[in-house]
Amino acid sequence: MGASTGDLVNRAAFHTLSAQDQARLDEIARRTPRKQGQTKAGWADALKAAHPDLSAADAAIVVGTLKHNIAVRAAFRTLSAEDQARLDEIKAATPRKQWESNAAYADRLKARHPDISAADAAYLVGGVKDDITKRAAFQTLSAQDQAKLDEIARQTPQLPGQTKAGWADDVKEANPDISAADAAYLVGAIKHNIARRAAFRTLSAEDQARLDEIKAATPRLPGQSNAAYADRLKARHPDISAADAAEVVGTIKHNIARRAAFQTVSAQDQARLDEIKAATPREQWESNAAYADRLKAVNPDLSAALAAMAVGSAKHDIARRAAFQTLSAQDQARLDEIARRTPQKPGQSKADWADDVKEDNPDISAAHAAIVVGATKDNIAVRTAFQKLSAEDRARLDEIKAATPRKQGQSKGDYADDLKAVNPDLSAALAAIAVGSSKKMIAGRASFKVISDRS
């Protein structure tokens, strides 16, 4: 099964409770039910707030997870009255900003209160100590090392709109001896995320020469993505590994290893895929996702893994497609009825159709709306109609959008930039909701980046 005995013993489902304890926990769950879209950890925090005497073990049983996952939550830590007063004072002096993430808030607490520990910061932000400890802001450097990194950052500053990973690659190129740990500290990332970058891998002279030869024989085409370039390398050099292809194209192994071109298929499965593709060939300009949906419609028993191989995509991207979701007969009938009552209008996009579906069916989840319209949950969940906002925030967004309407043909990113220019205090989270995008996509825009003095 791939799980250890310890893991299984710790699972809520494997605990034996007395009838009295079970009744008590059922009553707690009834009085403080899980909210729509709420994570298990978030629900556990809410349970603890409503029931201060609730143990981590009992909370884990209620929400259906491991005791360890709950015990590390800030809400379940026990503090002395003195420590609680100290942390309350820190929190009052540096309150959390609206929409600020745990990580960003922890970094800001550390900047304002240099002596704060990762454990205390985790308690204040409601996160896990391990997640905060590996933040660059909580690493300890000598004055000499700090000065060295400051100088490197000055010589190789972050470019406008550049990601932390991209900046780390530039830093490595300009400073070949820099370690992944130091580069991660400099750019404000986690060592693990930087260490797996191709630029930080160490190759023997022989392997480097071999990869240089492959790259020279099959150079990247203008505008070609990392993924497409890796697929072409595999086609020209069948023996190339995902790790080596990642090194050549400049990405991480994980991104390449999941590509269809790098999957190993049995002769029987390959023959089946060839037959499926011959019977249902790809249409000109058809996307991987659309082609996969069409293959599934013609071949209902086709798995997401095989469909991904057929279209040349990653299993993860295909598995989350509505066409590959499995519903109960009851849920399917309910969604069919919703689609019948609120059909897609001629020329209407899936996203706009989902908005209409939500308006007519306020209780529908993003996941179910995505299935109705044939999109991915992620693309629907970021839609404004599916966000939970206070009446005040909703009114503010409506006012902002009315004052600065979207131009015809304008991209979401450009529209967000316009909104930010007119409303400088607009956060990436609210801008993302306004334009119907994800916070991550908008936060990476140059107009939403806060460049430090050092960079």
CSV table of C-alpha atoms in Angstrom, one decimal:
chain,number,residue,atom,x,y,z
A,1,MET,CA,0.0,0.0,0.0
A,2,GLY,CA,3.0,2.3,0.3
A,3,ALA,CA,2.2,3.4,3.9
A,4,SER,CA,4.0,2.5,7.1
A,5,THR,CA,2.3,0.8,10.1
A,6,GLY,CA,2.9,4.0,12.1
A,7,ASP,CA,1.2,6.1,9.5
A,8,LEU,CA,-1.9,3.9,9.5
A,9,VAL,CA,-2.1,3.6,13.3
A,10,ASN,CA,-2.1,7.4,13.4
A,11,ARG,CA,-4.9,7.8,11.0
A,12,ALA,CA,-8.2,8.8,12.5
A,13,ALA,CA,-10.0,5.9,10.9
A,14,PHE,CA,-7.8,3.4,12.8
A,15,HIS,CA,-8.5,4.8,16.3
A,16,THR,CA,-10.9,3.0,18.6
A,17,LEU,CA,-13.1,5.3,20.7
A,18,SER,CA,-15.5,4.6,23.5
A,19,ALA,CA,-19.1,5.2,22.7
A,20,GLN,CA,-19.0,8.2,25.1
A,21,ASP,CA,-15.9,9.8,23.4
A,22,GLN,CA,-17.4,9.2,19.9
A,23,ALA,CA,-20.6,10.9,21.0
A,24,ARG,CA,-18.6,13.8,22.4
A,25,LEU,CA,-16.6,14.3,19.2
A,26,ASP,CA,-19.7,14.0,17.1
A,27,GLU,CA,-21.4,16.7,19.1
A,28,ILE,CA,-18.3,19.0,18.7
A,29,ALA,CA,-18.3,18.4,14.9
A,30,ARG,CA,-22.0,19.2,14.8
A,31,ARG,CA,-21.6,22.4,16.8
A,32,THR,CA,-18.6,23.5,14.7
A,33,PRO,CA,-19.1,22.0,11.3
A,34,ARG,CA,-16.5,22.2,8.5
A,35,LYS,CA,-17.1,25.2,6.2
A,36,GLN,CA,-17.2,24.8,2.4
A,37,GLY,CA,-13.6,24.8,1.0
A,38,GLN,CA,-12.1,24.8,4.5
A,39,THR,CA,-8.9,22.6,4.9
A,40,LYS,CA,-8.6,20.0,7.6
A,41,ALA,CA,-6.0,22.1,9.4
A,42,GLY,CA,-8.2,25.2,9.2
A,43,TRP,CA,-11.2,23.3,10.5
A,44,ALA,CA,-9.0,22.0,13.4
A,45,ASP,CA,-8.1,25.6,14.3
A,46,ALA,CA,-11.7,26.5,14.3
A,47,LEU,CA,-12.6,23.6,16.5
A,48,LYS,CA,-9.8,24.5,19.0
A,49,ALA,CA,-11.1,28.1,19.1
A,50,ALA,CA,-14.6,27.0,19.9
A,51,HIS,CA,-13.5,24.2,22.2
A,52,PRO,CA,-10.2,25.3,24.0
A,53,ASP,CA,-9.9,22.0,25.9
A,54,LEU,CA,-9.9,19.9,22.7
A,55,SER,CA,-6.7,17.9,22.3
A,56,ALA,CA,-4.7,17.5,19.1
A,57,ALA,CA,-5.5,13.8,19.1
A,58,ASP,CA,-9.3,14.4,19.3
A,59,ALA,CA,-9.2,17.2,16.8
A,60,ALA,CA,-7.3,15.0,14.4
A,61,ILE,CA,-10.0,12.3,14.8
A,62,VAL,CA,-12.8,14.8,14.1
A,63,VAL,CA,-11.2,16.3,11.0
A,64,GLY,CA,-9.8,12.9,9.7
A,65,THR,CA,-6.1,13.4,9.6
A,66,LEU,CA,-2.9,12.5,11.6
A,67,LYS,CA,-2.4,13.7,15.2
A,68,HIS,CA,1.1,15.0,14.1
A,69,ASN,CA,-0.4,17.3,11.5
A,70,ILE,CA,-2.6,18.9,14.1
A,71,ALA,CA,-0.2,18.9,17.0
A,72,VAL,CA,2.2,21.2,15.1
A,73,ARG,CA,-0.5,23.8,14.5
A,74,ALA,CA,0.0,27.0,16.4
A,75,ALA,CA,-3.5,26.8,17.8
A,76,PHE,CA,-2.6,23.6,19.7
A,77,ARG,CA,0.6,24.9,21.3
A,78,THR,CA,0.6,25.7,25.0
A,79,LEU,CA,2.2,28.9,26.1
A,80,SER,CA,3.0,30.4,29.5
A,81,ALA,CA,1.1,33.6,30.4
A,82,GLU,CA,4.3,35.5,30.0
A,83,ASP,CA,5.0,34.2,26.5
A,84,GLN,CA,1.4,34.7,25.5
A,85,ALA,CA,1.5,38.4,26.6
A,86,ARG,CA,4.8,38.9,24.8
A,87,LEU,CA,3.5,37.4,21.5
A,88,ASP,CA,0.2,39.4,21.9
A,89,GLU,CA,2.3,42.6,22.2
A,90,ILE,CA,4.3,41.7,19.0
A,91,LYS,CA,1.1,40.9,17.1
A,92,ALA,CA,-0.4,44.2,18.2
A,93,ALA,CA,2.7,46.2,17.1
A,94,THR,CA,2.8,44.4,13.8
A,95,PRO,CA,-0.7,43.3,12.8
A,96,ARG,CA,-1.3,41.1,9.8
A,97,LYS,CA,-2.3,42.8,6.6
A,98,GLN,CA,-5.4,41.8,4.7
A,99,TRP,CA,-4.7,38.8,2.4
A,100,GLU,CA,-1.1,38.5,3.7
A,101,SER,CA,0.1,34.9,3.6
A,102,ASN,CA,1.6,33.1,6.6
A,103,ALA,CA,5.1,33.2,5.0
A,104,ALA,CA,5.0,36.9,4.1
A,105,TYR,CA,3.6,37.8,7.6
A,106,ALA,CA,6.3,35.7,9.3
A,107,ASP,CA,9.0,37.5,7.2
A,108,ARG,CA,7.6,40.9,8.2
A,109,LEU,CA,7.5,39.9,11.9
A,110,LYS,CA,11.1,38.8,11.7
A,111,ALA,CA,12.1,42.1,10.1
A,112,ARG,CA,10.4,44.2,12.8
A,113,HIS,CA,11.3,41.9,15.7
A,114,PRO,CA,14.7,40.3,14.9
A,115,ASP,CA,14.8,38.2,18.1
A,116,ILE,CA,11.6,36.4,17.3
A,117,SER,CA,12.0,32.6,16.9
A,118,ALA,CA,10.6,30.5,14.1
A,119,ALA,CA,8.4,28.7,16.7
A,120,ASP,CA,7.0,32.0,18.0
A,121,ALA,CA,6.5,33.4,14.5
A,122,ALA,CA,4.7,30.1,13.5
A,123,TYR,CA,2.4,30.5,16.5
A,124,LEU,CA,1.6,34.1,15.6
A,125,VAL,CA,0.8,33.5,11.9
A,126,GLY,CA,-1.0,30.2,12.5
A,127,GLY,CA,1.5,28.0,10.6
A,128,VAL,CA,3.9,25.2,11.2
A,129,LYS,CA,7.4,25.8,12.7
A,130,ASP,CA,9.1,23.6,10.1
A,131,ASP,CA,7.7,25.8,7.3
A,132,ILE,CA,8.8,29.0,9.0
A,133,THR,CA,12.3,27.7,10.0
A,134,LYS,CA,13.3,27.2,6.4
A,135,ARG,CA,12.4,30.7,5.4
A,136,ALA,CA,15.4,32.8,4.4
A,137,ALA,CA,14.5,35.5,7.0
A,138,PHE,CA,14.9,33.0,9.8
A,139,GLN,CA,18.4,31.7,8.7
A,140,THR,CA,21.3,32.9,10.7
A,141,LEU,CA,24.4,34.2,8.9
A,142,SER,CA,27.7,35.6,10.2
A,143,ALA,CA,28.3,39.3,9.5
A,144,GLN,CA,31.0,38.3,7.0
A,145,ASP,CA,28.6,36.0,5.1
A,146,GLN,CA,25.8,38.6,5.2
A,147,ALA,CA,28.1,41.3,3.7
A,148,LYS,CA,29.2,38.8,1.0
A,149,LEU,CA,25.6,38.1,0.0
A,150,ASP,CA,24.7,41.7,0.1
A,151,GLU,CA,27.5,42.5,-2.3
A,152,ILE,CA,26.4,39.6,-4.6
A,153,ALA,CA,22.8,41.0,-4.6
A,154,ARG,CA,24.1,44.5,-5.4
A,155,GLN,CA,26.1,43.2,-8.4
A,156,THR,CA,23.4,40.9,-9.7
A,157,PRO,CA,20.0,42.5,-8.7
A,158,GLN,CA,16.6,41.0,-9.3
A,159,LEU,CA,15.2,42.2,-12.6
A,160,PRO,CA,11.7,43.6,-12.8
A,161,GLY,CA,9.2,40.8,-12.9
A,162,GLN,CA,11.9,38.1,-12.5
A,163,THR,CA,11.0,35.1,-10.3
A,164,LYS,CA,13.1,34.1,-7.4
A,165,ALA,CA,14.2,31.0,-9.2
A,166,GLY,CA,15.2,33.0,-12.3
A,167,TRP,CA,17.1,35.4,-10.1
A,168,ALA,CA,18.9,32.5,-8.4
A,169,ASP,CA,20.0,31.2,-11.8
A,170,ASP,CA,21.4,34.6,-12.7
A,171,VAL,CA,23.2,34.7,-9.4
A,172,LYS,CA,24.7,31.3,-10.0
A,173,GLU,CA,25.9,32.2,-13.4
A,174,ALA,CA,27.6,35.4,-12.1
A,175,ASN,CA,28.9,33.6,-9.0
A,176,PRO,CA,29.7,29.9,-9.9
A,177,ASP,CA,30.9,29.1,-6.4
A,178,ILE,CA,27.7,30.1,-4.6
A,179,SER,CA,25.8,27.3,-2.9
A,180,ALA,CA,22.1,26.6,-3.2
A,181,ALA,CA,21.7,27.5,0.5
A,182,ASP,CA,23.3,30.9,0.1
A,183,ALA,CA,21.5,31.6,-3.2
A,184,ALA,CA,18.2,30.7,-1.5
A,185,TYR,CA,18.9,33.0,1.3
A,186,LEU,CA,19.8,35.8,-1.0
A,187,VAL,CA,16.7,35.6,-3.2
A,188,GLY,CA,14.4,34.8,-0.2
A,189,ALA,CA,13.4,31.3,-1.2
A,190,ILE,CA,13.8,27.8,0.3
A,191,LYS,CA,17.0,25.9,-0.2
A,192,HIS,CA,15.2,22.8,-1.6
A,193,ASN,CA,13.5,24.8,-4.3
A,194,ILE,CA,16.9,26.3,-5.5
A,195,ALA,CA,19.0,23.1,-5.0
A,196,ARG,CA,17.0,21.2,-7.6
A,197,ARG,CA,17.5,23.9,-10.3
A,198,ALA,CA,19.6,22.8,-13.2
A,199,ALA,CA,22.0,25.7,-12.6
A,200,PHE,CA,22.9,24.3,-9.2
A,201,ARG,CA,23.5,20.7,-10.3
A,202,THR,CA,27.1,19.5,-10.3
A,203,LEU,CA,28.2,17.4,-13.4
A,204,SER,CA,31.4,15.6,-14.2
A,205,ALA,CA,33.4,17.1,-17.1
A,206,GLU,CA,32.5,14.0,-19.1
A,207,ASP,CA,28.7,14.4,-18.5
A,208,GLN,CA,28.9,18.2,-19.2
A,209,ALA,CA,30.7,17.5,-22.5
A,210,ARG,CA,28.0,14.9,-23.5
A,211,LEU,CA,25.2,17.3,-22.7
A,212,ASP,CA,26.9,20.2,-24.5
A,213,GLU,CA,27.1,17.9,-27.6
A,214,ILE,CA,23.4,17.0,-27.4
A,215,LYS,CA,22.5,20.7,-27.0
A,216,ALA,CA,24.7,21.6,-30.1
A,217,ALA,CA,23.1,18.8,-32.1
A,218,THR,CA,19.6,19.8,-31.1
A,219,PRO,CA,19.5,23.5,-30.3
A,220,ARG,CA,16.4,25.2,-28.8
A,221,LEU,CA,14.1,26.7,-31.4
A,222,PRO,CA,13.1,30.4,-31.1
A,223,GLY,CA,10.4,30.8,-28.5
A,224,GLN,CA,10.3,27.1,-27.6
A,225,SER,CA,9.3,26.3,-24.1
A,226,ASN,CA,11.3,24.1,-21.7
A,227,ALA,CA,8.8,21.3,-22.0
A,228,ALA,CA,8.6,21.3,-25.8
A,229,TYR,CA,12.4,21.5,-26.1
A,230,ALA,CA,12.7,18.5,-23.7
A,231,ASP,CA,10.3,16.5,-25.8
A,232,ARG,CA,12.3,17.3,-28.9
A,233,LEU,CA,15.5,16.3,-27.2
A,234,LYS,CA,13.9,13.0,-26.2
A,235,ALA,CA,12.7,12.4,-29.8
A,236,ARG,CA,16.2,13.0,-31.2
A,237,HIS,CA,18.1,11.3,-28.3
A,238,PRO,CA,15.9,8.5,-27.0
A,239,ASP,CA,18.4,7.5,-24.3
A,240,ILE,CA,18.5,10.9,-22.6
A,241,SER,CA,17.2,10.8,-19.0
A,242,ALA,CA,14.7,13.3,-17.6
A,243,ALA,CA,17.5,14.6,-15.3
A,244,ASP,CA,19.8,15.3,-18.2
A,245,ALA,CA,17.1,16.8,-20.3
A,246,ALA,CA,16.2,19.1,-17.4
A,247,GLU,CA,19.8,20.1,-17.2
A,248,VAL,CA,20.0,20.9,-20.9
A,249,VAL,CA,16.7,23.0,-21.0
A,250,GLY,CA,17.3,24.7,-17.6
A,251,THR,CA,14.5,23.4,-15.4
A,252,ILE,CA,13.9,20.8,-12.6
A,253,LYS,CA,13.8,17.1,-13.2
A,254,HIS,CA,10.3,16.7,-11.8
A,255,ASN,CA,8.8,19.0,-14.5
A,256,ILE,CA,10.4,16.8,-17.3
A,257,ALA,CA,10.0,13.4,-15.7
A,258,ARG,CA,6.2,13.7,-15.8
A,259,ARG,CA,6.2,14.6,-19.6
A,260,ALA,CA,4.6,11.9,-21.8
A,261,ALA,CA,7.8,11.7,-23.9
A,262,PHE,CA,9.7,10.5,-20.8
A,263,GLN,CA,7.1,7.9,-19.7
A,264,THR,CA,7.8,4.2,-20.3
A,265,VAL,CA,4.8,2.3,-21.8
A,266,SER,CA,4.4,-1.4,-22.3
A,267,ALA,CA,4.2,-2.6,-25.9
A,268,GLN,CA,0.5,-3.5,-25.4
A,269,ASP,CA,-0.4,0.0,-24.0
A,270,GLN,CA,1.6,1.7,-26.8
A,271,ALA,CA,-0.3,-0.3,-29.4
A,272,ARG,CA,-3.6,0.7,-27.8
A,273,LEU,CA,-2.5,4.4,-27.7
A,274,ASP,CA,-1.5,4.3,-31.3
A,275,GLU,CA,-4.9,2.8,-32.3
A,276,ILE,CA,-6.8,5.4,-30.2
A,277,LYS,CA,-4.8,8.3,-31.8
A,278,ALA,CA,-5.3,6.9,-35.3
A,279,ALA,CA,-9.1,6.5,-34.7
A,280,THR,CA,-9.3,10.0,-33.2
A,281,PRO,CA,-6.5,12.2,-34.6
A,282,ARG,CA,-5.7,15.6,-33.2
A,283,GLU,CA,-7.3,18.5,-35.0
A,284,GLN,CA,-5.2,21.4,-36.2
A,285,TRP,CA,-4.4,23.8,-33.4
A,286,GLU,CA,-6.2,21.7,-30.8
A,287,SER,CA,-4.7,22.0,-27.3
A,288,ASN,CA,-3.5,19.1,-25.2
A,289,ALA,CA,-6.5,19.5,-22.8
A,290,ALA,CA,-9.1,19.7,-25.5
A,291,TYR,CA,-7.7,16.7,-27.4
A,292,ALA,CA,-7.6,14.7,-24.1
A,293,ASP,CA,-11.3,15.6,-23.5
A,294,ARG,CA,-12.2,14.4,-27.0
A,295,LEU,CA,-10.2,11.2,-26.6
A,296,LYS,CA,-12.1,10.5,-23.3
A,297,ALA,CA,-15.4,11.1,-24.9
A,298,VAL,CA,-14.7,8.5,-27.6
A,299,ASN,CA,-12.9,6.1,-25.2
A,300,PRO,CA,-14.7,6.4,-21.8
A,301,ASP,CA,-12.4,3.9,-20.1
A,302,LEU,CA,-9.2,5.8,-21.1
A,303,SER,CA,-7.2,6.7,-18.0
A,304,ALA,CA,-5.8,10.2,-17.3
A,305,ALA,CA,-2.3,8.7,-17.4
A,306,LEU,CA,-2.7,7.1,-20.9
A,307,ALA,CA,-4.5,10.2,-22.2
A,308,ALA,CA,-1.6,12.3,-21.0
A,309,MET,CA,0.8,10.2,-22.9
A,310,ALA,CA,-1.4,10.3,-26.0
A,311,VAL,CA,-1.6,14.1,-26.1
A,312,GLY,CA,2.0,14.8,-24.8
A,313,SER,CA,1.1,16.3,-21.4
A,314,ALA,CA,1.5,15.6,-17.7
A,315,LYS,CA,-0.9,13.2,-16.0
A,316,HIS,CA,-1.6,15.8,-13.3
A,317,ASP,CA,-2.8,18.3,-15.9
A,318,ILE,CA,-5.2,15.8,-17.5
A,319,ALA,CA,-6.4,14.1,-14.3
A,320,ARG,CA,-7.9,17.3,-13.0
A,321,ARG,CA,-9.9,17.8,-16.2
A,322,ALA,CA,-13.7,17.6,-15.7
A,323,ALA,CA,-13.9,14.8,-18.3
A,324,PHE,CA,-11.7,12.6,-16.1
A,325,GLN,CA,-13.6,13.2,-12.9
A,326,THR,CA,-15.8,10.4,-11.4
A,327,LEU,CA,-19.2,11.3,-10.0
A,328,SER,CA,-21.9,9.4,-8.3
A,329,ALA,CA,-25.0,8.9,-10.4
A,330,GLN,CA,-26.9,11.2,-8.0
A,331,ASP,CA,-24.3,14.0,-8.4
A,332,GLN,CA,-24.1,13.5,-12.1
A,333,ALA,CA,-27.9,13.8,-12.4
A,334,ARG,CA,-27.9,17.0,-10.3
A,335,LEU,CA,-25.1,18.6,-12.5
A,336,ASP,CA,-26.9,17.6,-15.7
A,337,GLU,CA,-30.1,19.3,-14.4
A,338,ILE,CA,-28.0,22.5,-13.5
A,339,ALA,CA,-26.5,22.5,-17.0
A,340,ARG,CA,-30.0,22.1,-18.5
A,341,ARG,CA,-31.4,25.0,-16.5
A,342,THR,CA,-28.4,27.2,-17.2
A,343,PRO,CA,-27.1,26.3,-20.6
A,344,GLN,CA,-24.0,27.8,-22.2
A,345,LYS,CA,-24.9,30.7,-24.4
A,346,PRO,CA,-23.6,30.9,-28.0
A,347,GLY,CA,-20.0,32.1,-28.0
A,348,GLN,CA,-19.8,32.1,-24.2
A,349,SER,CA,-16.5,31.1,-22.6
A,350,LYS,CA,-16.4,28.3,-20.0
A,351,ALA,CA,-15.4,30.8,-17.3
A,352,ASP,CA,-18.3,33.1,-18.0
A,353,TRP,CA,-20.7,30.1,-18.2
A,354,ALA,CA,-19.4,29.0,-14.8
A,355,ASP,CA,-20.2,32.5,-13.4
A,356,ASP,CA,-23.8,32.2,-14.7
A,357,VAL,CA,-24.0,28.7,-13.1
A,358,LYS,CA,-22.8,30.1,-9.8
A,359,GLU,CA,-25.3,33.0,-9.9
A,360,ASP,CA,-28.2,30.6,-10.5
A,361,ASN,CA,-26.9,28.0,-8.0
A,362,PRO,CA,-25.1,29.9,-5.2
A,363,ASP,CA,-24.3,26.7,-3.3
A,364,ILE,CA,-22.4,25.0,-6.2
A,365,SER,CA,-18.7,24.4,-5.6
A,366,ALA,CA,-15.9,25.4,-8.0
A,367,ALA,CA,-15.2,21.7,-8.5
A,368,HIS,CA,-18.8,20.9,-9.6
A,369,ALA,CA,-19.1,24.1,-11.7
A,370,ALA,CA,-15.9,23.1,-13.5
A,371,ILE,CA,-17.4,19.7,-14.3
A,372,VAL,CA,-20.5,21.3,-15.6
A,373,VAL,CA,-18.7,23.6,-18.0
A,374,GLY,CA,-15.8,21.2,-18.8
A,375,ALA,CA,-12.9,23.2,-17.3
A,376,THR,CA,-10.4,22.6,-14.5
A,377,LYS,CA,-11.3,23.4,-10.9
A,378,ASP,CA,-8.3,25.7,-10.6
A,379,ASN,CA,-9.5,27.9,-13.5
A,380,ILE,CA,-12.9,28.2,-12.0
A,381,ALA,CA,-12.0,28.6,-8.3
A,382,VAL,CA,-10.1,31.8,-9.1
A,383,ARG,CA,-13.2,33.4,-10.6
A,384,THR,CA,-14.6,36.4,-8.7
A,385,ALA,CA,-18.0,34.7,-8.5
A,386,PHE,CA,-16.4,31.8,-6.5
A,387,GLN,CA,-14.5,33.9,-4.0
A,388,LYS,CA,-15.8,34.5,-0.5
A,389,LEU,CA,-15.5,38.2,0.2
A,390,SER,CA,-16.9,40.5,2.8
A,391,ALA,CA,-19.7,42.8,1.7
A,392,GLU,CA,-17.3,45.7,2.2
A,393,ASP,CA,-14.5,44.1,-0.1
A,394,ARG,CA,-17.1,43.1,-2.7
A,395,ALA,CA,-18.5,46.6,-2.8
A,396,ARG,CA,-14.9,48.0,-3.1
A,397,LEU,CA,-14.1,45.7,-6.0
A,398,ASP,CA,-17.3,46.5,-7.8
A,399,GLU,CA,-16.5,50.2,-7.4
A,400,ILE,CA,-12.9,49.8,-8.6
A,401,LYS,CA,-14.0,47.8,-11.7
A,402,ALA,CA,-16.7,50.3,-12.5
A,403,ALA,CA,-14.2,53.2,-12.3
A,404,THR,CA,-11.6,51.3,-14.4
A,405,PRO,CA,-13.4,48.9,-16.8
A,406,ARG,CA,-11.5,46.3,-18.7
A,407,LYS,CA,-10.6,47.3,-22.3
A,408,GLN,CA,-11.7,45.1,-25.2
A,409,GLY,CA,-9.2,42.4,-25.8
A,410,GLN,CA,-7.2,43.3,-22.7
A,411,SER,CA,-5.4,40.4,-21.0
A,412,LYS,CA,-6.0,39.7,-17.3
A,413,GLY,CA,-2.4,40.7,-16.4
A,414,ASP,CA,-2.6,44.0,-18.3
A,415,TYR,CA,-6.0,44.8,-16.7
A,416,ALA,CA,-4.6,44.1,-13.3
A,417,ASP,CA,-1.7,46.5,-14.0
A,418,ASP,CA,-4.2,49.2,-15.0
A,419,LEU,CA,-6.2,48.6,-11.7
A,420,LYS,CA,-2.9,48.8,-9.7
A,421,ALA,CA,-1.9,52.1,-11.4
A,422,VAL,CA,-5.2,53.7,-10.5
A,423,ASN,CA,-5.4,52.1,-7.0
A,424,PRO,CA,-1.8,51.8,-5.7
A,425,ASP,CA,-2.9,50.1,-2.4
A,426,LEU,CA,-4.8,47.3,-4.3
A,427,SER,CA,-3.4,43.9,-3.2
A,428,ALA,CA,-2.5,41.2,-5.6
A,429,ALA,CA,-5.2,39.0,-4.0
A,430,LEU,CA,-8.0,41.5,-4.6
A,431,ALA,CA,-6.7,42.4,-8.1
A,432,ALA,CA,-6.7,38.7,-9.0
A,433,ILE,CA,-10.3,38.4,-7.9
A,434,ALA,CA,-11.2,41.5,-9.8
A,435,VAL,CA,-9.7,40.3,-13.1
A,436,GLY,CA,-10.6,36.6,-12.6
A,437,SER,CA,-7.1,35.2,-12.3
A,438,SER,CA,-5.0,33.6,-9.5
A,439,LYS,CA,-3.1,35.6,-6.8
A,440,LYS,CA,0.1,33.8,-7.8
A,441,MET,CA,-0.1,35.0,-11.4
A,442,ILE,CA,-0.8,38.6,-10.4
A,443,ALA,CA,1.6,38.8,-7.5
A,444,GLY,CA,4.4,37.9,-10.0
A,445,ARG,CA,3.6,41.0,-12.1
A,446,ALA,CA,6.2,43.8,-11.9
A,447,SER,CA,3.5,46.3,-10.9
A,448,PHE,CA,2.7,44.2,-7.8
A,449,LYS,CA,6.3,43.5,-6.8
A,450,VAL,CA,7.9,45.4,-3.9
A,451,ILE,CA,11.6,45.8,-4.7
A,452,SER,CA,13.8,46.0,-1.7
A,453,ASP,CA,16.4,48.7,-1.4
A,454,ARG,CA,19.1,46.0,-1.6
A,455,SER,CA,17.9,44.8,-5.0
